[in-house]
Amino acid sequence: MKTTITTLQKMYQDGEKFAILTCYDALFATILENCGIDVLLVGDSLGNVIQGETTTLSVTLDNMIYHTRCVARGAEKAFIMADMPFGTSQLSPGQTFDNATKLLAAGAQMVKIEGGQIMAETIHFLTQRGIPVCAHIGLTPQSVHQLGGYRIQGNTDSAEKQLIEDAQILEQSGATFLLMEMIPATLAKQITDILTIPSIGIGAGRACSAQVLVLHDMLGLYQGKKAKFVKNFMANAGSIQEAVSDYVNAVKTNQFPASEHEFQ
Ligand code: KIV
């Protein structure tokens, strides 16, 4: 049976963590859902891991539609979330709605939009018109030039206050989930405790209601130095399937992320 927003909300209410990985093609979609992945995120990280770019900024809506359609063909059960790429959600709520409809037509069940309270009006517009939205705060890779690099966010008193306020406003605007990237674990816990919607963490500590990693990272395929919040699940596994199943189990039993993967 297809996982829906209701399935995930019930898991949240029951205290069951959901395990998420990025996915960009049909074959991996089938493999990942067979290993118990609840949500497949068609991330604009495909700009990095598929297209070989150093940022996600050049990923187009057509790229996202193509990969969402590929993932949707391979996934029977897993919930599919797709990223709105850079430049497709910033201009106006109406234009964002128009762009998001194309991702839903390709098979996405939810779109993910980067940005704090500046995106509240857009999120309200979409959710009132039938498009569920995951808001994404903290390190927002599409703002890499504004942020001055891929670095931890929310580690000053004012930035912490700002993120708490953003989270609350985005929930009030109708966001279904809130993804937090690269923020201190204590702050992510505080936000998770305040919210009544599931939080998804990547580099945000173990208190989040769900965890996500980039598939290639957790398979140890990253180029260069491993990020602190990443665990290479292939290191002790004999197959990709075993590595993914270990990840699912580690998320659901709260063993991943461990303190070594958290920012303080
Ligand atoms: O595109 C992506 O992979 C993401 C994750 C970093 C959450 O947005």
PDB file of C-alpha atoms and ligand atoms in Angstrom:
ATOM      1  CA  MET A   1       0.000   0.000   0.000  1.00  0.00           C
ATOM      2  CA  LYS A   2       1.271   3.473  -0.873  1.00  0.00           C
ATOM      3  CA  THR A   3       2.631   5.512   2.036  1.00  0.00           C
ATOM      4  CA  THR A   4       0.679   8.761   2.331  1.00  0.00           C
ATOM      5  CA  ILE A   5       0.926  11.904   4.384  1.00  0.00           C
ATOM      6  CA  THR A   6      -1.588  10.289   6.770  1.00  0.00           C
ATOM      7  CA  THR A   7       0.627   7.204   7.205  1.00  0.00           C
ATOM      8  CA  LEU A   8       3.568   9.446   8.119  1.00  0.00           C
ATOM      9  CA  GLN A   9       1.502  11.622  10.467  1.00  0.00           C
ATOM     10  CA  LYS A  10       0.291   8.468  12.255  1.00  0.00           C
ATOM     11  CA  MET A  11       3.895   7.249  12.606  1.00  0.00           C
ATOM     12  CA  TYR A  12       4.786  10.640  14.117  1.00  0.00           C
ATOM     13  CA  GLN A  13       1.893  10.430  16.574  1.00  0.00           C
ATOM     14  CA  ASP A  14       2.921   6.884  17.524  1.00  0.00           C
ATOM     15  CA  GLY A  15       6.524   8.024  18.081  1.00  0.00           C
ATOM     16  CA  GLU A  16       7.907   5.955  15.192  1.00  0.00           C
ATOM     17  CA  LYS A  17      10.784   7.666  13.431  1.00  0.00           C
ATOM     18  CA  PHE A  18      10.711   7.642   9.680  1.00  0.00           C
ATOM     19  CA  ALA A  19      13.762   6.901   7.580  1.00  0.00           C
ATOM     20  CA  ILE A  20      14.413   8.983   4.492  1.00  0.00           C
ATOM     21  CA  LEU A  21      17.085   8.824   1.783  1.00  0.00           C
ATOM     22  CA  THR A  22      17.579  10.830  -1.344  1.00  0.00           C
ATOM     23  CA  CYS A  23      16.842   8.938  -4.546  1.00  0.00           C
ATOM     24  CA  TYR A  24      17.161   9.921  -8.175  1.00  0.00           C
ATOM     25  CA  ASP A  25      16.253   6.859 -10.266  1.00  0.00           C
ATOM     26  CA  ALA A  26      13.821   3.955 -10.598  1.00  0.00           C
ATOM     27  CA  LEU A  27      16.151   1.088  -9.688  1.00  0.00           C
ATOM     28  CA  PHE A  28      17.266   2.658  -6.421  1.00  0.00           C
ATOM     29  CA  ALA A  29      13.666   3.626  -5.642  1.00  0.00           C
ATOM     30  CA  THR A  30      12.726  -0.074  -5.718  1.00  0.00           C
ATOM     31  CA  ILE A  31      15.807  -1.149  -3.753  1.00  0.00           C
ATOM     32  CA  LEU A  32      15.361   1.516  -1.069  1.00  0.00           C
ATOM     33  CA  GLU A  33      11.661   0.888  -0.467  1.00  0.00           C
ATOM     34  CA  ASN A  34      12.281  -2.863  -0.304  1.00  0.00           C
ATOM     35  CA  CYS A  35      14.782  -2.145   2.482  1.00  0.00           C
ATOM     36  CA  GLY A  36      12.173  -0.207   4.473  1.00  0.00           C
ATOM     37  CA  ILE A  37      12.835   3.411   3.503  1.00  0.00           C
ATOM     38  CA  ASP A  38       9.626   5.342   4.226  1.00  0.00           C
ATOM     39  CA  VAL A  39      10.268   8.465   2.162  1.00  0.00           C
ATOM     40  CA  LEU A  40      12.309   8.990  -1.006  1.00  0.00           C
ATOM     41  CA  LEU A  41      13.546  12.550  -1.402  1.00  0.00           C
ATOM     42  CA  VAL A  42      14.240  13.501  -4.988  1.00  0.00           C
ATOM     43  CA  GLY A  43      16.753  16.079  -3.831  1.00  0.00           C
ATOM     44  CA  ASP A  44      18.305  18.845  -5.847  1.00  0.00           C
ATOM     45  CA  SER A  45      21.528  17.354  -4.453  1.00  0.00           C
ATOM     46  CA  LEU A  46      21.356  15.533  -7.788  1.00  0.00           C
ATOM     47  CA  GLY A  47      23.227  18.630  -9.006  1.00  0.00           C
ATOM     48  CA  ASN A  48      26.175  17.425  -6.908  1.00  0.00           C
ATOM     49  CA  VAL A  49      25.982  13.655  -7.033  1.00  0.00           C
ATOM     50  CA  ILE A  50      24.591  13.104 -10.544  1.00  0.00           C
ATOM     51  CA  GLN A  51      25.616  16.206 -12.468  1.00  0.00           C
ATOM     52  CA  GLY A  52      29.016  16.775 -10.826  1.00  0.00           C
ATOM     53  CA  GLU A  53      28.383  20.408  -9.896  1.00  0.00           C
ATOM     54  CA  THR A  54      29.729  21.987  -6.711  1.00  0.00           C
ATOM     55  CA  THR A  55      26.361  23.561  -5.840  1.00  0.00           C
ATOM     56  CA  THR A  56      22.669  22.820  -6.468  1.00  0.00           C
ATOM     57  CA  LEU A  57      22.120  26.169  -8.169  1.00  0.00           C
ATOM     58  CA  SER A  58      22.107  24.954 -11.769  1.00  0.00           C
ATOM     59  CA  VAL A  59      19.471  22.244 -11.243  1.00  0.00           C
ATOM     60  CA  THR A  60      16.398  23.027 -13.335  1.00  0.00           C
ATOM     61  CA  LEU A  61      12.725  22.258 -12.905  1.00  0.00           C
ATOM     62  CA  ASP A  62      12.972  19.958 -15.944  1.00  0.00           C
ATOM     63  CA  ASN A  63      15.818  18.036 -14.241  1.00  0.00           C
ATOM     64  CA  MET A  64      13.632  17.607 -11.150  1.00  0.00           C
ATOM     65  CA  ILE A  65      10.600  16.530 -13.190  1.00  0.00           C
ATOM     66  CA  TYR A  66      12.687  13.924 -15.039  1.00  0.00           C
ATOM     67  CA  HIS A  67      14.195  12.413 -11.879  1.00  0.00           C
ATOM     68  CA  THR A  68      10.889  12.531  -9.984  1.00  0.00           C
ATOM     69  CA  ARG A  69       9.252  10.600 -12.807  1.00  0.00           C
ATOM     70  CA  CYS A  70      12.082   8.006 -12.748  1.00  0.00           C
ATOM     71  CA  VAL A  71      11.734   7.555  -8.972  1.00  0.00           C
ATOM     72  CA  ALA A  72       7.944   7.343  -9.194  1.00  0.00           C
ATOM     73  CA  ARG A  73       8.210   4.516 -11.741  1.00  0.00           C
ATOM     74  CA  GLY A  74      10.345   2.491  -9.325  1.00  0.00           C
ATOM     75  CA  ALA A  75       8.455   3.222  -6.109  1.00  0.00           C
ATOM     76  CA  GLU A  76       5.227   1.412  -5.333  1.00  0.00           C
ATOM     77  CA  LYS A  77       5.101   2.015  -1.609  1.00  0.00           C
ATOM     78  CA  ALA A  78       7.471   4.757  -0.482  1.00  0.00           C
ATOM     79  CA  PHE A  79       6.270   8.349  -0.154  1.00  0.00           C
ATOM     80  CA  ILE A  80       7.897  10.684  -2.690  1.00  0.00           C
ATOM     81  CA  MET A  81       9.020  14.206  -1.854  1.00  0.00           C
ATOM     82  CA  ALA A  82      10.653  16.415  -4.486  1.00  0.00           C
ATOM     83  CA  ASP A  83      12.761  19.533  -4.126  1.00  0.00           C
ATOM     84  CA  MET A  84      11.726  22.797  -5.741  1.00  0.00           C
ATOM     85  CA  PRO A  85      15.020  23.805  -7.365  1.00  0.00           C
ATOM     86  CA  PHE A  86      16.626  27.226  -7.084  1.00  0.00           C
ATOM     87  CA  GLY A  87      14.605  30.002  -8.729  1.00  0.00           C
ATOM     88  CA  THR A  88      11.324  28.078  -8.922  1.00  0.00           C
ATOM     89  CA  SER A  89       9.867  29.011  -5.524  1.00  0.00           C
ATOM     90  CA  GLN A  90      11.286  32.458  -4.813  1.00  0.00           C
ATOM     91  CA  LEU A  91       9.383  34.724  -7.216  1.00  0.00           C
ATOM     92  CA  SER A  92       5.701  34.521  -6.293  1.00  0.00           C
ATOM     93  CA  PRO A  93       3.242  32.093  -4.684  1.00  0.00           C
ATOM     94  CA  GLY A  94       1.347  31.709  -7.961  1.00  0.00           C
ATOM     95  CA  GLN A  95       4.431  30.876  -9.978  1.00  0.00           C
ATOM     96  CA  THR A  96       5.604  28.477  -7.265  1.00  0.00           C
ATOM     97  CA  PHE A  97       2.219  26.742  -7.363  1.00  0.00           C
ATOM     98  CA  ASP A  98       2.478  26.414 -11.139  1.00  0.00           C
ATOM     99  CA  ASN A  99       5.978  24.886 -10.853  1.00  0.00           C
ATOM    100  CA  ALA A 100       4.974  22.566  -8.003  1.00  0.00           C
ATOM    101  CA  THR A 101       2.039  21.158 -10.002  1.00  0.00           C
ATOM    102  CA  LYS A 102       4.570  19.799 -12.516  1.00  0.00           C
ATOM    103  CA  LEU A 103       6.429  17.896  -9.789  1.00  0.00           C
ATOM    104  CA  LEU A 104       3.160  16.447  -8.514  1.00  0.00           C
ATOM    105  CA  ALA A 105       2.204  15.464 -12.059  1.00  0.00           C
ATOM    106  CA  ALA A 106       5.546  13.629 -12.274  1.00  0.00           C
ATOM    107  CA  GLY A 107       4.697  11.618  -9.151  1.00  0.00           C
ATOM    108  CA  ALA A 108       5.751  13.698  -6.143  1.00  0.00           C
ATOM    109  CA  GLN A 109       3.378  13.660  -3.157  1.00  0.00           C
ATOM    110  CA  MET A 110       4.980  16.695  -1.488  1.00  0.00           C
ATOM    111  CA  VAL A 111       7.407  19.437  -2.456  1.00  0.00           C
ATOM    112  CA  LYS A 112      10.258  20.751  -0.335  1.00  0.00           C
ATOM    113  CA  ILE A 113      11.002  24.477  -0.269  1.00  0.00           C
ATOM    114  CA  GLU A 114      14.127  26.055   1.198  1.00  0.00           C
ATOM    115  CA  GLY A 115      13.874  29.223   3.274  1.00  0.00           C
ATOM    116  CA  GLY A 116      12.617  30.681   6.542  1.00  0.00           C
ATOM    117  CA  GLN A 117       9.594  32.865   7.246  1.00  0.00           C
ATOM    118  CA  ILE A 118      10.032  34.674   3.914  1.00  0.00           C
ATOM    119  CA  MET A 119       8.484  31.517   2.370  1.00  0.00           C
ATOM    120  CA  ALA A 120       5.441  31.487   4.710  1.00  0.00           C
ATOM    121  CA  GLU A 121       3.078  33.189   2.268  1.00  0.00           C
ATOM    122  CA  THR A 122       4.051  30.783  -0.513  1.00  0.00           C
ATOM    123  CA  ILE A 123       3.688  27.733   1.728  1.00  0.00           C
ATOM    124  CA  HIS A 124       0.261  28.948   2.826  1.00  0.00           C
ATOM    125  CA  PHE A 125      -0.746  29.467  -0.819  1.00  0.00           C
ATOM    126  CA  LEU A 126       0.332  25.951  -1.859  1.00  0.00           C
ATOM    127  CA  THR A 127      -1.043  24.065   1.127  1.00  0.00           C
ATOM    128  CA  GLN A 128      -4.406  25.830   0.836  1.00  0.00           C
ATOM    129  CA  ARG A 129      -4.557  24.611  -2.762  1.00  0.00           C
ATOM    130  CA  GLY A 130      -3.770  20.951  -2.162  1.00  0.00           C
ATOM    131  CA  ILE A 131       0.025  20.770  -2.340  1.00  0.00           C
ATOM    132  CA  PRO A 132       1.722  19.526   0.841  1.00  0.00           C
ATOM    133  CA  VAL A 133       5.000  21.272   1.622  1.00  0.00           C
ATOM    134  CA  CYS A 134       8.087  20.377   3.635  1.00  0.00           C
ATOM    135  CA  ALA A 135       9.840  23.577   4.730  1.00  0.00           C
ATOM    136  CA  HIS A 136      13.668  23.455   4.882  1.00  0.00           C
ATOM    137  CA  ILE A 137      15.615  25.701   7.280  1.00  0.00           C
ATOM    138  CA  GLY A 138      19.097  25.875   8.805  1.00  0.00           C
ATOM    139  CA  LEU A 139      21.700  25.285   6.134  1.00  0.00           C
ATOM    140  CA  THR A 140      19.790  25.907   2.922  1.00  0.00           C
ATOM    141  CA  PRO A 141      22.221  24.905   0.147  1.00  0.00           C
ATOM    142  CA  GLN A 142      20.499  27.095  -2.462  1.00  0.00           C
ATOM    143  CA  SER A 143      21.630  30.108  -0.374  1.00  0.00           C
ATOM    144  CA  VAL A 144      25.243  28.929  -0.208  1.00  0.00           C
ATOM    145  CA  HIS A 145      26.596  32.236  -1.502  1.00  0.00           C
ATOM    146  CA  GLN A 146      24.498  34.246   0.950  1.00  0.00           C
ATOM    147  CA  LEU A 147      25.612  31.988   3.812  1.00  0.00           C
ATOM    148  CA  GLY A 148      29.276  32.098   2.782  1.00  0.00           C
ATOM    149  CA  GLY A 149      29.661  28.316   2.474  1.00  0.00           C
ATOM    150  CA  TYR A 150      28.245  25.015   3.719  1.00  0.00           C
ATOM    151  CA  ARG A 151      28.528  25.633   7.428  1.00  0.00           C
ATOM    152  CA  ILE A 152      26.609  25.059  10.637  1.00  0.00           C
ATOM    153  CA  GLN A 153      23.681  27.449  11.222  1.00  0.00           C
ATOM    154  CA  GLY A 154      21.889  28.586  14.382  1.00  0.00           C
ATOM    155  CA  ASN A 155      25.000  28.661  16.548  1.00  0.00           C
ATOM    156  CA  THR A 156      24.655  32.213  17.853  1.00  0.00           C
ATOM    157  CA  ASP A 157      21.921  33.481  20.192  1.00  0.00           C
ATOM    158  CA  SER A 158      20.295  35.628  17.499  1.00  0.00           C
ATOM    159  CA  ALA A 159      20.475  32.909  14.806  1.00  0.00           C
ATOM    160  CA  GLU A 160      18.976  30.412  17.251  1.00  0.00           C
ATOM    161  CA  LYS A 161      16.104  32.799  18.039  1.00  0.00           C
ATOM    162  CA  GLN A 162      15.552  33.399  14.335  1.00  0.00           C
ATOM    163  CA  LEU A 163      15.354  29.655  13.551  1.00  0.00           C
ATOM    164  CA  ILE A 164      12.859  29.015  16.366  1.00  0.00           C
ATOM    165  CA  GLU A 165      10.697  31.867  15.076  1.00  0.00           C
ATOM    166  CA  ASP A 166      11.004  30.620  11.463  1.00  0.00           C
ATOM    167  CA  ALA A 167       9.975  27.107  12.500  1.00  0.00           C
ATOM    168  CA  GLN A 168       6.877  28.339  14.307  1.00  0.00           C
ATOM    169  CA  ILE A 169       5.799  30.637  11.486  1.00  0.00           C
ATOM    170  CA  LEU A 170       6.329  27.928   8.861  1.00  0.00           C
ATOM    171  CA  GLU A 171       4.234  25.481  10.877  1.00  0.00           C
ATOM    172  CA  GLN A 172       1.482  28.099  11.220  1.00  0.00           C
ATOM    173  CA  SER A 173       1.637  28.748   7.469  1.00  0.00           C
ATOM    174  CA  GLY A 174       0.683  25.118   6.854  1.00  0.00           C
ATOM    175  CA  ALA A 175       3.988  23.280   6.360  1.00  0.00           C
ATOM    176  CA  THR A 176       3.425  19.539   6.816  1.00  0.00           C
ATOM    177  CA  PHE A 177       7.036  18.738   7.777  1.00  0.00           C
ATOM    178  CA  LEU A 178      10.023  20.853   8.772  1.00  0.00           C
ATOM    179  CA  LEU A 179      13.495  19.806   7.622  1.00  0.00           C
ATOM    180  CA  MET A 180      16.455  21.188   9.570  1.00  0.00           C
ATOM    181  CA  GLU A 181      19.966  20.943   8.156  1.00  0.00           C
ATOM    182  CA  MET A 182      23.254  21.381  10.032  1.00  0.00           C
ATOM    183  CA  ILE A 183      22.130  23.022  13.257  1.00  0.00           C
ATOM    184  CA  PRO A 184      23.070  22.218  16.872  1.00  0.00           C
ATOM    185  CA  ALA A 185      21.332  19.102  18.202  1.00  0.00           C
ATOM    186  CA  THR A 186      20.023  20.961  21.259  1.00  0.00           C
ATOM    187  CA  LEU A 187      18.360  23.602  19.076  1.00  0.00           C
ATOM    188  CA  ALA A 188      16.817  20.944  16.811  1.00  0.00           C
ATOM    189  CA  LYS A 189      15.433  19.217  19.912  1.00  0.00           C
ATOM    190  CA  GLN A 190      13.981  22.483  21.217  1.00  0.00           C
ATOM    191  CA  ILE A 191      12.283  23.116  17.855  1.00  0.00           C
ATOM    192  CA  THR A 192      11.064  19.507  17.579  1.00  0.00           C
ATOM    193  CA  ASP A 193       9.537  19.776  21.065  1.00  0.00           C
ATOM    194  CA  ILE A 194       7.752  23.046  20.233  1.00  0.00           C
ATOM    195  CA  LEU A 195       6.334  21.859  16.907  1.00  0.00           C
ATOM    196  CA  THR A 196       3.252  19.708  16.359  1.00  0.00           C
ATOM    197  CA  ILE A 197       4.475  18.620  12.906  1.00  0.00           C
ATOM    198  CA  PRO A 198       7.275  16.095  12.273  1.00  0.00           C
ATOM    199  CA  SER A 199      10.818  17.446  12.061  1.00  0.00           C
ATOM    200  CA  ILE A 200      13.333  15.889   9.695  1.00  0.00           C
ATOM    201  CA  GLY A 201      17.011  16.181  10.523  1.00  0.00           C
ATOM    202  CA  ILE A 202      20.199  16.087   8.499  1.00  0.00           C
ATOM    203  CA  GLY A 203      23.055  17.095  10.763  1.00  0.00           C
ATOM    204  CA  ALA A 204      20.455  18.164  13.340  1.00  0.00           C
ATOM    205  CA  GLY A 205      20.762  15.421  15.932  1.00  0.00           C
ATOM    206  CA  ARG A 206      18.768  12.452  17.075  1.00  0.00           C
ATOM    207  CA  ALA A 207      15.764  14.230  18.611  1.00  0.00           C
ATOM    208  CA  CYS A 208      14.218  14.896  15.189  1.00  0.00           C
ATOM    209  CA  SER A 209      11.119  12.891  14.230  1.00  0.00           C
ATOM    210  CA  ALA A 210      12.827  11.613  11.084  1.00  0.00           C
ATOM    211  CA  GLN A 211      16.278  11.474   9.520  1.00  0.00           C
ATOM    212  CA  VAL A 212      17.492  11.987   5.971  1.00  0.00           C
ATOM    213  CA  LEU A 213      20.864  11.458   4.310  1.00  0.00           C
ATOM    214  CA  VAL A 214      22.078  11.769   0.769  1.00  0.00           C
ATOM    215  CA  LEU A 215      22.154   8.201  -0.612  1.00  0.00           C
ATOM    216  CA  HIS A 216      25.656   8.489  -2.065  1.00  0.00           C
ATOM    217  CA  ASP A 217      27.001   9.796   1.267  1.00  0.00           C
ATOM    218  CA  MET A 218      25.625   6.940   3.363  1.00  0.00           C
ATOM    219  CA  LEU A 219      27.003   4.468   0.822  1.00  0.00           C
ATOM    220  CA  GLY A 220      30.462   6.002   1.340  1.00  0.00           C
ATOM    221  CA  LEU A 221      30.659   7.320  -2.217  1.00  0.00           C
ATOM    222  CA  TYR A 222      31.345  10.921  -1.170  1.00  0.00           C
ATOM    223  CA  GLN A 223      34.276  12.733  -2.716  1.00  0.00           C
ATOM    224  CA  GLY A 224      36.793  14.157  -0.276  1.00  0.00           C
ATOM    225  CA  LYS A 225      36.305  14.414   3.472  1.00  0.00           C
ATOM    226  CA  LYS A 226      33.221  12.847   5.087  1.00  0.00           C
ATOM    227  CA  ALA A 227      30.864  15.408   6.650  1.00  0.00           C
ATOM    228  CA  LYS A 228      30.564  15.061  10.454  1.00  0.00           C
ATOM    229  CA  PHE A 229      26.841  14.201  10.281  1.00  0.00           C
ATOM    230  CA  VAL A 230      27.277  11.409   7.711  1.00  0.00           C
ATOM    231  CA  LYS A 231      27.759   7.751   8.589  1.00  0.00           C
ATOM    232  CA  ASN A 232      29.133   5.375   5.971  1.00  0.00           C
ATOM    233  CA  PHE A 233      26.744   2.417   6.344  1.00  0.00           C
ATOM    234  CA  MET A 234      28.636   0.458   3.662  1.00  0.00           C
ATOM    235  CA  ALA A 235      31.695   0.221   5.910  1.00  0.00           C
ATOM    236  CA  ASN A 236      30.307  -2.820   7.749  1.00  0.00           C
ATOM    237  CA  ALA A 237      27.849  -4.111   5.152  1.00  0.00           C
ATOM    238  CA  GLY A 238      28.221  -6.750   2.479  1.00  0.00           C
ATOM    239  CA  SER A 239      25.735  -5.198   0.095  1.00  0.00           C
ATOM    240  CA  ILE A 240      23.863  -1.961  -0.608  1.00  0.00           C
ATOM    241  CA  GLN A 241      20.673  -3.625   0.641  1.00  0.00           C
ATOM    242  CA  GLU A 242      22.333  -4.503   3.958  1.00  0.00           C
ATOM    243  CA  ALA A 243      23.687  -0.950   4.344  1.00  0.00           C
ATOM    244  CA  VAL A 244      20.263   0.613   3.693  1.00  0.00           C
ATOM    245  CA  SER A 245      18.498  -1.834   6.034  1.00  0.00           C
ATOM    246  CA  ASP A 246      21.076  -1.006   8.726  1.00  0.00           C
ATOM    247  CA  TYR A 247      20.352   2.706   8.219  1.00  0.00           C
ATOM    248  CA  VAL A 248      16.582   2.144   8.521  1.00  0.00           C
ATOM    249  CA  ASN A 249      17.091   0.132  11.690  1.00  0.00           C
ATOM    250  CA  ALA A 250      19.533   2.674  13.168  1.00  0.00           C
ATOM    251  CA  VAL A 251      17.098   5.563  12.546  1.00  0.00           C
ATOM    252  CA  LYS A 252      14.098   3.708  13.944  1.00  0.00           C
ATOM    253  CA  THR A 253      15.952   2.579  17.070  1.00  0.00           C
ATOM    254  CA  ASN A 254      17.455   6.045  17.614  1.00  0.00           C
ATOM    255  CA  GLN A 255      21.025   4.768  17.164  1.00  0.00           C
ATOM    256  CA  PHE A 256      21.654   7.105  14.255  1.00  0.00           C
ATOM    257  CA  PRO A 257      22.680   9.861  14.497  1.00  0.00           C
ATOM    258  CA  ALA A 258      25.009   9.128  17.420  1.00  0.00           C
ATOM    259  CA  SER A 259      26.686  11.948  19.346  1.00  0.00           C
ATOM    260  CA  GLU A 260      29.716  11.824  17.018  1.00  0.00           C
ATOM    261  CA  HIS A 261      27.396  12.914  14.162  1.00  0.00           C
ATOM    262  CA  GLU A 262      25.845  15.816  16.071  1.00  0.00           C
ATOM    263  CA  PHE A 263      26.804  19.488  16.232  1.00  0.00           C
ATOM    264  CA  GLN A 264      26.842  21.010  19.722  1.00  0.00           C
TER     265      GLN A 264
HETATM  266  O1  KIV B   1      18.715  17.848  -1.976  1.00  0.00           O
HETATM  267  C1  KIV B   1      18.938  17.221  -0.942  1.00  0.00           C
HETATM  268  O2  KIV B   1      19.559  16.156  -0.935  1.00  0.00           O
HETATM  269  C2  KIV B   1      18.462  17.754   0.315  1.00  0.00           C
HETATM  270  C3  KIV B   1      19.004  17.128   1.554  1.00  0.00           C
HETATM  271  C4  KIV B   1      20.288  17.791   1.910  1.00  0.00           C
HETATM  272  C5  KIV B   1      18.045  17.165   2.646  1.00  0.00           C
HETATM  273  O3  KIV B   1      17.727  18.695   0.337  1.00  0.00           O
END
